[in-house]
Structures are given as structure tokens and as C-alpha cells.
Short mmCIF file of C-alpha atoms and ligand atoms in Angstrom, two decimals:
data_model
loop_
_atom_site.label_atom_id
_atom_site.label_comp_id
_atom_site.label_asym_id
_atom_site.label_seq_id
_atom_site.Cartn_x
_atom_site.Cartn_y
_atom_site.Cartn_z
CA UNK V 1 -159.38 107.35 34.08
CA UNK V 2 -158.28 108.51 37.54
CA UNK V 3 -155.87 111.39 38.25
CA UNK V 4 -153.07 108.96 39.08
CA UNK V 5 -153.19 107.24 35.71
CA UNK V 6 -152.70 110.56 33.88
CA UNK V 7 -149.77 111.56 36.10
CA UNK V 8 -146.56 112.01 34.11
CA UNK V 9 -143.88 109.32 34.42
CA UNK V 10 -141.39 111.63 36.13
CA UNK V 11 -144.01 112.72 38.68
CA UNK V 12 -144.92 109.11 39.31
CA UNK V 13 -141.25 108.13 39.80
CA UNK V 14 -140.76 111.11 42.16
CA UNK V 15 -143.98 110.25 43.99
CA UNK V 16 -143.11 106.57 44.57
CA UNK V 17 -139.55 107.44 45.55
CA UNK V 18 -140.69 110.12 47.97
CA UNK V 19 -143.31 107.86 49.57
CA UNK V 20 -140.74 105.12 50.12
CA UNK V 21 -138.14 107.53 51.45
CA UNK V 22 -140.73 109.25 53.67
CA UNK V 23 -141.53 105.93 55.32
CA UNK V 24 -137.84 105.15 55.75
CA UNK V 25 -137.00 108.55 57.20
CA UNK V 26 -140.03 108.38 59.53
CA UNK V 27 -138.82 104.98 60.75
CA UNK V 28 -135.24 106.25 61.24
CA UNK V 29 -136.41 109.44 63.04
CA UNK V 30 -138.74 107.48 65.32
CA UNK V 31 -136.03 104.92 66.13
CA UNK V 32 -133.49 107.67 66.87
CA UNK V 33 -135.98 109.47 69.10
CA UNK V 34 -136.85 106.37 71.10
CA UNK V 35 -133.20 105.36 71.41
CA UNK V 36 -132.23 108.81 72.74
CA UNK V 37 -135.20 108.74 75.12
CA UNK V 38 -134.20 105.30 76.35
CA UNK V 39 -130.58 106.36 76.90
CA UNK V 40 -131.64 109.51 78.75
CA UNK V 41 -133.99 107.63 81.08
CA UNK V 42 -131.44 104.89 81.63
CA UNK V 43 -128.99 107.52 82.80
CA UNK V 44 -131.58 108.92 85.18
CA UNK V 45 -132.37 105.42 86.43
CA UNK V 46 -128.65 104.75 87.03
CA UNK V 47 -128.36 108.06 88.85
CA UNK V 48 -131.40 107.25 91.01
CA UNK V 49 -130.12 103.76 91.64
CA UNK V 50 -126.76 105.12 92.88
CA UNK V 51 -128.64 107.66 94.98
CA UNK V 52 -130.70 104.90 96.56
CA UNK V 53 -127.60 102.85 97.31
CA UNK V 54 -125.99 105.85 98.96
CA UNK V 55 -129.10 106.67 100.98
CA UNK V 56 -129.48 103.11 102.18
CA UNK V 57 -125.84 102.92 103.12
CA UNK V 58 -125.72 106.24 104.89
CA UNK V 59 -128.91 105.64 106.84
CA UNK V 60 -128.10 101.98 107.58
CA UNK V 61 -131.36 100.81 106.14
CA UNK V 62 -131.62 97.43 104.54
CA UNK V 63 -134.39 96.85 102.02
CA UNK V 64 -134.29 93.07 102.73
CA UNK V 65 -134.03 93.26 106.50
CA UNK V 66 -136.04 96.36 107.31
CA UNK V 67 -136.25 97.06 111.02
CA UNK V 68 -139.07 99.62 111.05
CA UNK V 69 -139.63 103.35 110.62
CA UNK V 70 -138.82 103.98 114.28
CA UNK V 71 -135.16 103.46 113.41
CA UNK V 72 -135.36 105.99 110.68
CA UNK V 73 -137.19 108.50 112.86
CA UNK V 74 -134.51 107.84 115.47
CA UNK V 75 -131.75 108.35 113.01
CA UNK V 76 -133.28 111.57 111.74
CA UNK V 77 -133.84 112.94 115.17
CA UNK V 78 -130.66 111.74 116.72
CA UNK V 79 -128.64 114.94 117.02
CA UNK V 80 -125.51 113.10 118.09
CA UNK V 81 -125.36 110.96 115.03
CA UNK V 82 -126.93 113.51 112.76
CA UNK V 83 -123.82 114.24 110.71
CA UNK V 84 -123.03 110.65 110.05
CA UNK V 85 -126.49 109.12 109.70
CA UNK V 86 -128.87 111.71 108.26
CA UNK V 87 -130.02 110.96 104.75
CA UNK V 88 -128.01 112.90 102.21
CA UNK V 89 -130.40 113.81 99.40
CA UNK V 90 -128.46 116.54 97.62
CA UNK V 91 -130.86 118.21 95.26
CA UNK V 92 -133.04 115.17 94.84
CA UNK V 93 -136.28 114.24 96.48
CA UNK V 94 -136.40 111.39 98.98
CA UNK V 95 -139.47 110.15 100.77
CA UNK V 96 -140.33 107.21 103.00
CA UNK V 97 -143.87 105.92 103.10
CA UNK V 98 -145.43 103.06 105.04
CA UNK V 99 -147.19 100.21 103.26
CA UNK V 100 -150.45 102.20 103.05
CA UNK V 101 -148.68 105.19 101.47
CA UNK V 102 -148.57 107.43 104.52
CA UNK V 103 -145.45 109.65 104.45
CA UNK V 104 -143.18 108.70 107.31
CA UNK V 105 -140.22 110.87 106.45
CA UNK V 106 -139.08 113.06 103.52
CA UNK V 107 -136.20 115.25 102.44
CA UNK V 108 -136.20 119.00 103.02
CA UNK V 109 -136.66 119.59 99.28
CA UNK V 110 -140.12 118.04 99.67
CA UNK V 111 -141.20 120.37 102.42
CA UNK V 112 -144.52 121.46 100.99
CA UNK V 113 -145.60 118.41 99.02
CA UNK V 114 -145.10 114.70 98.57
CA UNK V 115 -143.97 112.37 95.83
CA UNK V 116 -146.50 110.16 94.10
CA UNK V 117 -146.87 106.67 95.56
CA UNK V 118 -148.14 103.73 93.54
CA UNK V 119 -149.44 100.93 95.82
CA UNK V 120 -149.78 98.50 92.90
CA UNK V 121 -146.05 98.38 92.14
CA UNK V 122 -144.60 95.66 94.31
CA UNK V 123 -140.92 95.39 93.33
CA UNK V 124 -138.41 98.18 92.59
CA UNK V 125 -139.83 100.25 89.76
CA UNK V 126 -138.80 103.33 87.80
CA UNK V 127 -141.41 105.58 86.25
CA UNK V 128 -142.18 109.15 85.25
CA UNK V 129 -144.48 111.25 87.29
CA UNK V 130 -145.17 114.91 87.88
CA UNK V 131 -144.25 116.82 90.92
CA UNK V 132 -145.05 120.44 91.65
CA UNK V 133 -146.09 120.94 88.04
CA UNK V 134 -142.87 119.55 86.53
CA UNK V 135 -141.79 116.10 85.42
CA UNK V 136 -139.64 113.88 87.62
CA UNK V 137 -138.17 110.45 87.18
CA UNK V 138 -138.74 108.41 90.27
CA UNK V 139 -137.97 105.03 91.77
CA UNK V 140 -140.02 103.19 94.32
CA UNK V 141 -138.12 100.58 96.39
CA UNK V 142 -140.03 98.28 98.78
CA UNK V 143 -138.71 97.98 102.34
CA UNK V 144 -139.12 94.37 103.43
CA UNK V 145 -138.68 92.93 106.95
CA UNK V 146 -136.76 89.70 107.51
CA UNK V 147 -140.18 88.03 107.76
CA UNK V 148 -140.87 89.07 104.20
CA UNK V 149 -143.45 91.73 105.00
CA UNK V 150 -143.34 94.98 103.03
CA UNK V 151 -143.41 97.65 105.71
CA UNK V 152 -143.05 100.61 103.43
CA UNK V 153 -141.28 102.13 100.44
CA UNK V 154 -138.33 104.35 99.79
CA UNK V 155 -139.20 106.78 97.00
CA UNK V 156 -136.48 108.77 95.29
CA UNK V 157 -137.06 111.25 92.45
CA UNK V 158 -134.87 113.47 90.31
CA UNK V 159 -136.05 116.37 88.12
CA UNK V 160 -135.91 115.62 84.39
CA UNK V 161 -136.72 119.06 83.07
CA UNK V 162 -133.37 119.51 81.24
CA UNK V 163 -133.64 116.10 79.63
CA UNK V 164 -137.20 116.80 78.57
CA UNK V 165 -136.05 120.02 76.91
CA UNK V 166 -133.47 118.02 74.92
CA UNK V 167 -136.11 115.46 73.90
CA UNK V 168 -138.53 118.23 72.97
CA UNK V 169 -135.87 119.96 70.88
CA UNK V 170 -135.16 116.69 69.16
CA UNK V 171 -138.87 116.27 68.44
CA UNK V 172 -139.02 119.80 67.04
CA UNK V 173 -136.02 119.22 64.81
CA UNK V 174 -137.57 116.06 63.44
CA UNK V 175 -141.01 117.63 63.09
CA UNK V 176 -139.83 120.67 61.12
CA UNK V 177 -137.03 119.05 59.14
CA UNK V 178 -139.21 116.11 58.05
CA UNK V 179 -141.52 118.02 55.64
CA UNK V 180 -138.57 120.10 54.40
CA UNK V 181 -136.58 116.93 53.63
CA UNK V 182 -139.57 115.31 51.90
CA UNK V 183 -140.30 118.39 49.81
CA UNK V 184 -136.65 118.79 48.78
CA UNK V 185 -136.48 115.10 47.99
CA UNK V 186 -139.61 115.27 45.79
CA UNK V 187 -138.31 118.31 43.89
CA UNK V 188 -134.87 116.77 43.32
CA UNK V 189 -136.21 113.34 42.41
CA UNK V 190 -138.60 114.94 39.93
CA UNK V 191 -135.71 116.87 38.39
CA UNK V 192 -133.46 113.81 38.16
CA UNK V 193 -136.29 111.60 36.88
CA UNK V 194 -137.13 114.23 34.26
CA UNK V 195 -133.50 114.31 33.16
CA UNK V 196 -133.21 110.51 33.06
CA UNK V 197 -136.32 110.01 30.97
CA UNK V 198 -135.65 112.89 28.60
CA UNK V 199 -134.59 110.39 25.85
CA UNK V 200 -138.18 109.07 25.99
CA UNK V 201 -139.37 112.50 24.84
CA UNK V 202 -136.97 112.20 21.92
CA UNK V 203 -138.35 108.73 21.14
CA UNK V 204 -141.92 110.09 21.23
CA UNK V 205 -141.03 113.13 19.13
CA UNK V 206 -139.30 111.00 16.48
CA UNK V 207 -142.04 108.36 16.51
CA UNK V 208 -144.66 111.07 16.04
CA UNK V 209 -142.83 112.40 12.99
CA UNK V 210 -142.60 108.99 11.32
CA UNK V 211 -145.27 108.19 8.78
CA UNK V 212 -145.52 105.96 5.71
CA UNK V 213 -143.76 108.60 3.63
CA UNK V 214 -140.65 109.01 5.82
CA UNK V 215 -140.15 105.53 7.20
CA UNK V 216 -136.39 106.00 6.93
CA UNK V 217 -136.31 108.20 10.08
CA UNK V 218 -134.73 106.50 13.09
CA UNK V 219 -134.73 107.18 16.83
CA UNK V 220 -131.41 108.68 17.99
CA UNK V 221 -129.64 106.41 20.48
CA UNK V 222 -129.21 107.77 24.05
CA UNK V 223 -125.68 108.07 25.43
CA UNK V 224 -126.06 105.39 28.13
CA UNK V 225 -126.52 101.78 27.09
CA UNK V 226 -129.51 101.27 29.38
CA UNK V 227 -133.16 100.25 28.96
CA UNK V 228 -133.88 103.37 26.92
CA UNK V 229 -131.05 102.45 24.59
CA UNK V 230 -132.65 99.02 24.16
CA UNK V 231 -136.07 100.62 23.64
CA UNK V 232 -134.65 102.85 20.89
CA UNK V 233 -132.90 99.86 19.31
CA UNK V 234 -136.11 97.80 19.43
CA UNK V 235 -138.19 100.60 17.87
CA UNK V 236 -135.54 101.13 15.19
CA UNK V 237 -135.51 97.40 14.40
CA UNK V 238 -139.32 97.50 14.19
CA UNK V 239 -139.09 100.46 11.82
CA UNK V 240 -136.55 98.53 9.73
CA UNK V 241 -138.97 95.64 9.44
CA UNK V 242 -141.89 97.94 8.66
CA UNK V 243 -139.89 99.79 6.03
CA UNK V 244 -138.92 96.47 4.53
CA UNK V 245 -142.51 95.25 4.50
CA UNK V 246 -143.78 98.51 2.97
CA UNK V 247 -141.07 98.35 0.34
CA UNK V 248 -141.97 94.77 -0.50
CA UNK V 249 -145.65 95.71 -0.72
CA UNK V 250 -144.78 98.60 -3.03
CA UNK V 251 -142.57 96.36 -5.19
CA UNK V 252 -145.27 93.72 -5.25
CA UNK V 253 -147.94 96.16 -6.43
CA UNK V 254 -145.58 97.64 -9.02
CA UNK V 255 -144.60 94.16 -10.26
CA UNK V 256 -148.19 92.92 -10.37
CA UNK V 257 -149.31 96.02 -12.30
CA UNK V 258 -146.41 95.66 -14.68
CA UNK V 259 -147.13 91.97 -15.32
CA UNK V 260 -150.80 92.71 -15.98
CA UNK V 261 -150.14 95.80 -18.08
CA UNK V 262 -147.98 94.00 -20.65
CA UNK V 263 -150.51 91.35 -21.81
CA UNK V 264 -153.29 93.95 -21.63
CA UNK V 265 -151.35 96.28 -23.90
CA UNK V 266 -150.63 93.39 -26.30
CA UNK V 267 -154.32 92.36 -26.43
CA UNK V 268 -155.47 95.97 -26.82
CA UNK V 269 -152.95 96.68 -29.62
CA UNK V 270 -153.84 93.46 -31.48
CA UNK V 271 -157.58 94.15 -31.32
CA UNK V 272 -157.13 97.79 -32.40
CA UNK V 273 -155.16 96.66 -35.45
CA UNK V 274 -157.82 94.00 -36.20
CA UNK V 275 -160.72 96.47 -36.26
CA UNK V 276 -159.05 98.93 -38.56
CA UNK V 277 -160.02 97.07 -41.78
CA UNK V 278 -161.67 93.78 -42.75
CA UNK V 279 -159.27 90.81 -42.97
CA UNK V 280 -159.16 87.15 -43.91
CA UNK V 281 -160.84 84.67 -41.54
CA UNK V 282 -157.50 82.88 -40.88
CA UNK V 283 -155.93 86.19 -39.88
CA UNK V 284 -158.74 86.79 -37.38
CA UNK V 285 -158.38 83.26 -36.00
CA UNK V 286 -154.62 83.57 -35.49
CA UNK V 287 -154.92 86.99 -33.86
CA UNK V 288 -157.78 85.89 -31.58
CA UNK V 289 -155.81 82.74 -30.60
CA UNK V 290 -152.88 84.99 -29.77
CA UNK V 291 -155.10 87.27 -27.65
CA UNK V 292 -156.60 84.25 -25.87
CA UNK V 293 -153.10 83.04 -25.00
CA UNK V 294 -152.27 86.42 -23.48
CA UNK V 295 -155.58 86.52 -21.62
CA UNK V 296 -154.93 83.01 -20.26
CA UNK V 297 -151.56 84.19 -19.06
CA UNK V 298 -153.25 87.11 -17.31
CA UNK V 299 -155.81 84.76 -15.77
CA UNK V 300 -152.97 82.55 -14.48
CA UNK V 301 -151.23 85.55 -12.96
CA UNK V 302 -154.45 86.72 -11.31
CA UNK V 303 -155.00 83.19 -9.94
CA UNK V 304 -151.50 83.17 -8.47
CA UNK V 305 -151.91 86.66 -6.99
CA UNK V 306 -155.20 85.66 -5.40
CA UNK V 307 -153.62 82.49 -4.04
CA UNK V 308 -150.73 84.45 -2.51
CA UNK V 309 -153.12 86.98 -1.02
CA UNK V 310 -155.20 84.17 0.43
CA UNK V 311 -152.29 82.28 1.95
CA UNK V 312 -150.58 85.41 3.24
CA UNK V 313 -153.64 86.45 5.19
CA UNK V 314 -153.06 85.38 8.78
CA UNK V 315 -156.51 83.82 9.03
CA UNK V 316 -155.69 80.80 6.89
CA UNK V 317 -155.25 77.61 8.86
CA UNK V 318 -153.96 74.51 7.09
CA UNK V 319 -156.11 71.43 7.49
CA UNK V 320 -153.29 69.14 8.68
CA UNK V 321 -154.02 65.43 8.47
CA UNK V 322 -151.97 62.27 8.20
CA UNK V 323 -151.68 61.57 4.49
CA UNK V 324 -149.98 58.85 2.47
CA UNK V 325 -147.30 60.61 0.45
CA UNK V 326 -147.13 58.32 -2.57
CA UNK V 327 -150.77 58.57 -3.82
CA UNK V 328 -150.45 62.35 -3.72
CA UNK V 329 -147.26 62.29 -5.74
CA UNK V 330 -148.86 59.91 -8.25
CA UNK V 331 -151.87 62.12 -8.83
CA UNK V 332 -149.70 65.23 -9.34
CA UNK V 333 -147.40 63.33 -11.71
CA UNK V 334 -150.45 62.16 -13.71
CA UNK V 335 -151.62 65.74 -14.10
CA UNK V 336 -148.13 66.86 -15.19
CA UNK V 337 -147.44 63.92 -17.48
CA UNK V 338 -148.92 65.46 -20.69
CA UNK V 339 -146.63 68.54 -20.52
CA UNK V 340 -143.66 66.30 -19.64
CA UNK V 341 -144.44 64.02 -22.58
CA UNK V 342 -144.55 66.93 -25.03
CA UNK V 343 -140.87 67.51 -24.16
CA UNK V 344 -140.10 63.80 -23.97
CA UNK V 345 -139.25 64.10 -20.27
CA UNK V 346 -139.45 60.93 -18.16
CA UNK V 347 -140.50 61.13 -14.51
CA UNK V 348 -139.27 58.35 -12.21
CA UNK V 349 -140.30 57.77 -8.62
CA UNK V 350 -138.30 55.91 -6.02
CA UNK V 351 -140.38 55.91 -2.88
CA UNK V 352 -140.89 54.36 0.47
CA UNK V 353 -144.30 52.67 0.26
CA UNK V 354 -145.45 53.43 3.76
CA UNK V 355 -144.34 57.05 3.89
CA UNK V 356 -147.04 58.95 5.72
CA UNK V 357 -146.77 62.59 6.61
CA UNK V 358 -148.78 65.25 8.38
CA UNK V 359 -149.89 67.84 5.83
CA UNK V 360 -152.79 69.66 4.21
CA UNK V 361 -153.56 67.57 1.05
CA UNK V 362 -154.60 70.52 -1.10
CA UNK V 363 -151.55 72.58 -0.15
CA UNK V 364 -149.25 69.59 -0.58
CA UNK V 365 -150.55 69.07 -4.15
CA UNK V 366 -149.89 72.74 -4.95
CA UNK V 367 -146.31 72.47 -3.66
CA UNK V 368 -145.59 69.39 -5.81
CA UNK V 369 -147.32 70.93 -8.84
CA UNK V 370 -145.24 74.11 -8.72
CA UNK V 371 -141.92 72.30 -8.20
CA UNK V 372 -142.66 69.69 -10.86
CA UNK V 373 -143.93 72.21 -13.42
CA UNK V 374 -140.71 74.24 -12.92
CA UNK V 375 -138.64 71.08 -13.32
CA UNK V 376 -140.42 70.38 -16.61
CA UNK V 377 -140.25 74.03 -17.75
CA UNK V 378 -136.53 74.43 -17.10
CA UNK V 379 -135.41 70.98 -18.33
CA UNK V 380 -134.24 70.22 -21.86
CA UNK V 381 -136.19 67.81 -24.08
CA UNK V 382 -135.66 64.09 -23.49
CA UNK V 383 -134.17 64.55 -20.04
CA UNK V 384 -135.50 62.96 -16.87
CA UNK V 385 -136.87 64.02 -13.52
CA UNK V 386 -136.21 61.81 -10.47
CA UNK V 387 -138.39 61.85 -7.39
CA UNK V 388 -136.92 60.10 -4.36
CA UNK V 389 -138.64 59.61 -1.01
CA UNK V 390 -136.48 58.53 1.92
CA UNK V 391 -136.99 57.85 5.60
CA UNK V 392 -134.32 59.21 7.89
CA UNK V 393 -134.28 58.39 11.59
CA UNK V 394 -136.63 61.21 12.39
CA UNK V 395 -137.92 62.66 9.14
CA UNK V 396 -139.27 61.88 5.69
CA UNK V 397 -137.36 63.59 2.94
CA UNK V 398 -138.69 63.98 -0.60
CA UNK V 399 -136.33 65.27 -3.31
CA UNK V 400 -137.26 66.26 -6.88
CA UNK V 401 -134.24 66.46 -9.19
CA UNK V 402 -134.13 67.57 -12.80
CA UNK V 403 -131.36 67.76 -15.40
CA UNK V 404 -132.28 71.29 -16.44
CA UNK V 405 -130.53 74.59 -16.88
CA UNK V 406 -129.98 75.01 -13.13
CA UNK V 407 -129.85 78.11 -10.99
CA UNK V 408 -126.66 80.11 -10.33
CA UNK V 409 -125.54 79.60 -6.71
CA UNK V 410 -125.72 83.29 -5.78
CA UNK V 411 -129.37 83.36 -6.79
CA UNK V 412 -130.51 80.32 -4.83
CA UNK V 413 -131.54 82.45 -1.85
CA UNK V 414 -133.74 84.81 -3.84
CA UNK V 415 -135.77 82.44 -5.96
CA UNK V 416 -138.45 82.18 -3.26
CA UNK V 417 -139.11 85.94 -3.35
CA UNK V 418 -142.23 87.19 -5.06
CA UNK V 419 -141.83 88.08 -8.76
CA UNK V 420 -138.21 87.01 -8.70
CA UNK V 421 -137.03 85.37 -11.87
CA UNK V 422 -133.45 84.23 -12.29
CA UNK V 423 -133.41 85.38 -15.83
CA UNK V 424 -136.28 87.43 -17.30
CA UNK V 425 -135.77 86.01 -20.78
CA UNK V 426 -135.88 82.35 -19.74
CA UNK V 427 -139.00 82.88 -17.60
CA UNK V 428 -140.91 84.93 -20.13
CA UNK V 429 -140.30 82.24 -22.71
CA UNK V 430 -141.81 79.70 -20.30
CA UNK V 431 -144.64 82.01 -19.24
CA UNK V 432 -143.56 82.29 -15.59
CA UNK V 433 -144.17 85.28 -13.36
CA UNK V 434 -141.76 84.42 -10.54
CA UNK V 435 -144.62 83.66 -8.13
CA UNK V 436 -144.65 79.85 -8.10
CA UNK V 437 -141.83 79.34 -5.59
CA UNK V 438 -143.04 82.11 -3.26
CA UNK V 439 -146.36 80.23 -3.11
CA UNK V 440 -144.42 76.99 -2.42
CA UNK V 441 -142.49 78.66 0.41
CA UNK V 442 -145.61 80.16 1.97
CA UNK V 443 -147.49 76.84 1.87
CA UNK V 444 -144.49 74.94 3.24
CA UNK V 445 -144.11 77.42 6.12
CA UNK V 446 -147.79 77.07 6.97
CA UNK V 447 -147.33 73.29 7.33
CA UNK V 448 -143.86 73.43 8.90
CA UNK V 449 -142.29 71.72 5.92
CA UNK V 450 -138.69 72.68 5.19
CA UNK V 451 -137.85 73.51 1.58
CA UNK V 452 -134.28 73.64 0.35
CA UNK V 453 -132.68 73.79 -3.05
CA UNK V 454 -129.34 72.83 -4.53
CA UNK V 455 -128.41 73.43 -8.12
CA UNK V 456 -125.60 73.37 -10.65
CA UNK V 457 -125.85 75.50 -13.77
CA UNK V 458 -126.63 73.43 -16.85
CA UNK V 459 -126.56 70.21 -14.84
CA UNK V 460 -129.75 70.34 -12.88
CA UNK V 461 -131.64 71.39 -9.78
CA UNK V 462 -132.87 69.47 -6.74
CA UNK V 463 -135.68 70.71 -4.50
CA UNK V 464 -135.87 68.90 -1.15
CA UNK V 465 -138.92 68.83 1.12
CA UNK V 466 -138.33 67.71 4.72
CA UNK V 467 -141.42 66.80 6.69
CA UNK V 468 -141.34 67.35 10.45
CA UNK V 469 -140.26 64.45 12.62
CA UNK V 470 -142.96 64.59 15.27
CA UNK V 471 -145.69 64.50 12.68
CA UNK V 472 -144.52 61.34 11.00
CA UNK V 473 -146.96 58.49 11.39
CA UNK V 474 -145.67 55.33 9.74
P1 ADP C 501 -141.63 81.14 -12.56
O1 ADP C 501 -143.08 81.12 -12.60
O2 ADP C 501 -140.99 82.26 -13.23
O3 ADP C 501 -141.01 79.83 -12.85
P2 ADP C 501 -140.96 80.54 -9.84
O4 ADP C 501 -141.21 81.31 -8.61
O5 ADP C 501 -141.61 79.22 -9.93
O6 ADP C 501 -141.32 81.46 -11.03
O7 ADP C 501 -139.41 80.34 -9.95
C1 ADP C 501 -138.56 81.44 -9.76
C2 ADP C 501 -137.34 81.32 -10.63
O8 ADP C 501 -136.55 80.25 -10.21
C3 ADP C 501 -137.70 81.03 -12.04
O9 ADP C 501 -137.82 82.22 -12.77
C4 ADP C 501 -136.55 80.20 -12.53
O10 ADP C 501 -135.59 81.02 -13.13
C5 ADP C 501 -135.94 79.58 -11.29
N1 ADP C 501 -136.28 78.12 -11.20
C6 ADP C 501 -137.25 77.60 -10.45
N2 ADP C 501 -137.24 76.25 -10.54
C7 ADP C 501 -136.22 75.94 -11.39
C8 ADP C 501 -135.68 74.72 -11.90
N3 ADP C 501 -136.18 73.53 -11.57
N4 ADP C 501 -134.60 74.81 -12.73
C9 ADP C 501 -134.07 75.99 -13.03
N5 ADP C 501 -134.54 77.18 -12.60
C10 ADP C 501 -135.60 77.17 -11.79
#
């Protein structure tokens, strides 16, 4: 793990922000500096340009129709015309050179030295150069005869010391203020970032306190409805679901233990009574039969618990294949027929011959078995159970209707929960544990089969299985 990955969030926010701002400020400072520099030099260039125009006018020199240095020498030395024709250079430096750079004439301010001459610059050019140890801005203007020959150059320079001081000061301001701005920015950003993400500390502190024993703790919501608010809401919703799941697990274990404890206690009590004194053979037989019945009930419960555990583990994958619905129904009905016959219950099937669905055969059988055995269990003697299979435009729908005791409407939503029995007395008399329908629901979900139920008390119940449209293969 590198140092950066262990950096705190607020430091990282401050760091990224400062880097970005540093780049921006550097760009702005540089642009400002170059713009000021450009403006300053443009002003100098304008000044020099005006100076040149004045010089040319006053000395009657034409840069396009240059008549030779003799004229200039003449003008300079002509005492009569001196006042009107001598070059007026003010405080600036003026110099005339011939085409090979030899100084032909220069202003008094240049008495002891000469301005730089650049033979490679052909047209009028402006550039910086140094003169007498200080910087000057200078222009070099070619003097061309009417035959197009460059006879020499007029060179004019102005001192730029004051401007350079301004530019230097500007550089200094930028140079010293830059780190100060960056440092201040980093400190402030870190402070603000720390303040903004403080709710995260609360989330962490609360999350650290939550364990299996105090799952009812919740993250306090931050004031602003921002991402942190959503994070808190999401964690709270997750905690709700976890609490729910833990509660269901606890209930399940308590229910399973309770269901197993009762027959165990009955068997234990019966056997303890039996061993107290010798009894008639018939008495033994009846008591042992009774114990066997209880043990069978326990075995059934354990089977159902194991089945639920198996199907609730995420690793189970249904073996979905295209199966013909009717043969499956037939085989389940055949297995159920003996218990139906003992109650005189008739099972009728109205089916579409070619109904084929995508399902796991074993799981499908278990679904039908559970629904049918309930229909038989909760139906009165001599009633009937009707199974109807129908094609709709996109689905195959199979309904199983009985004429039994029915389920109250307000309880229809809960009958698929584990260990839920509508009425303890009616289930215990039929030997149910309230697990059958939760197994049905789990198996149906695994195969994407929809299960729904409608019922009317004392008139009957209908369970409907809807098989998914895209998996129909007629
Ligand atoms: P059990 O093993 O107790 O029957 P189930 O999970 O199969 O458990 O069913 C849950 C409850 O739903 C049952 O206790 C019963 O009261 C009710 N029930 C299920 N099917 C029917 C039905 N066809 N008619 C009336 N009640 C039913």
C-alpha cells in the first residue's frame, strides 16, 4: 500500500483541489505577466515608432527614397539650417549606420558608445538589447534608395529600465504570493473538506457500534439531503433488511426447536410410562404405534427443514428443461390418489394436451405435491379438487381449486412464510408444520414461476401457477 492510498479523504480532497487550483493560478499569473509585458513593449514600440517618424520628418530623410549619408552629414553640419534640420532625439538614442554596420552619425546621448546593430534583420524590427549595462528597446529601420538598395539603417532606442522594474515587481509579487495562496488554499480546503465529511465519521462510529446484539441502532441522518444523506439512508435500509433476516432466522430456529421438542417430549413421556411396570402386549403395541406416529412426524419435519435449507442455499441451480406438464400432473395425482380416496375426494383435470413448460421436473413435482396435499388436507370429505391448465397468449396457467375450509383474506399474504399456519388447531390436526407453502414459494422463485392464491372461507381455495412466457415451448 503506498502513502497516497492511506491518505485521509479530507487530505486527498484538499490535495486534488490544491493541485487543480495551483495549475489554474499558475496559468492565470503567467497569462497576466505576458499580457502586461506585451502591453508595456507595445507602448515602447509605439513611442519609438513616433520618434522615428519625427526624426525622418525633421531630417527630411525618406526610408524608401534614401539619398545617401552625405545628405545627413550635410544636414548635421549645416550651421545655417541647424535649428530646423538637426535630428531631435530628446532623451533617446539615435544612430545611423551604413549597410555594413559602420556608424555614420549618432545622437549626443550616444557619445561614448554605439547601439547594437543586427545585419540579419532586413525589414523594420523591434527588439530588446543592452546598452551601457542597461536594457533598451530599440528599432532598426532600413534606409532604401529608389533603386531598392539598402544603404544603411536608422537605429532608435529608448531606455526601458522603469518598465523592467515594474515587470520585475510583478514577477516578485507573483513569485511570493503564489506559495502563500497555495498554502492558504490547502489549509482552508482541508478544513472545509473535514467539515463536509464529518457525517462520515458519524456513519463509521455508528456502524462500528452495531453488532448482532444491537441491530436496532441506526445512522443519524445529516442535515443536508446530499450524497451522505443517501449513504446513511442506504446503510439504514441495509440494517433494516439485516435485522429482518436475523429476526427471521431467530424465529425459524425457535419454531423448529419448538416443533421438534413437542413430539420428542411426547415420545419420551410415553416410553417412561411404559417402562415403569409390565403391561399387556396390546398396550405396548398401541403405545409404540403412537410413538412411531410422532417419530414419523418428526422425520417429516426434519425432511422439510433439510429441504428448505438446501433450496435456500444460494448454490442450488434448478435443472430447467422443457417438460410436458400433463404427465407430471398425472404422476403427482396418482401418488396423492390414495389419501384423496380415503376422504372420498375426486380430482378432475381439464388440461391443454400440448402444454409444455420450462421447469425443473423434480422441483415441479414437489410444488404440485405440496399444493395438492394441502387441498386434500383442508377439504371436507366427498368434495372435489379441480385442476385446470390454460394457455393464454403468452403464458401457461395452471390452477388447483378445492372446496375446502378456505383461508381468511387477511392471511393470504402470510401463508408462504415459514412455520406460518392460519390456525394452529386445524394444522396440528392435519399434521402440518407450516413449511409446505414456503417450500413451494422458494421452488417457484428458483424457476421463475409465479404463485398466487385466492380463497373464500368455507368455500374453497385456488392456487394458480403461471409459467413464464418466454420459456413456453408448444
Ligand atoms: P401446513 O403444513 O401447515 O399445511 P403450509 O405451509 O402447507 O403448512 O400451509 C400454510 C397454511 O396455509 C396452513 O397451515 C393452512 O392453514 C393454510 N392452507 C394452505 N393450503 C390451504 C388450502 N388449500 N385450504 C385451506 N388452507 C390452506
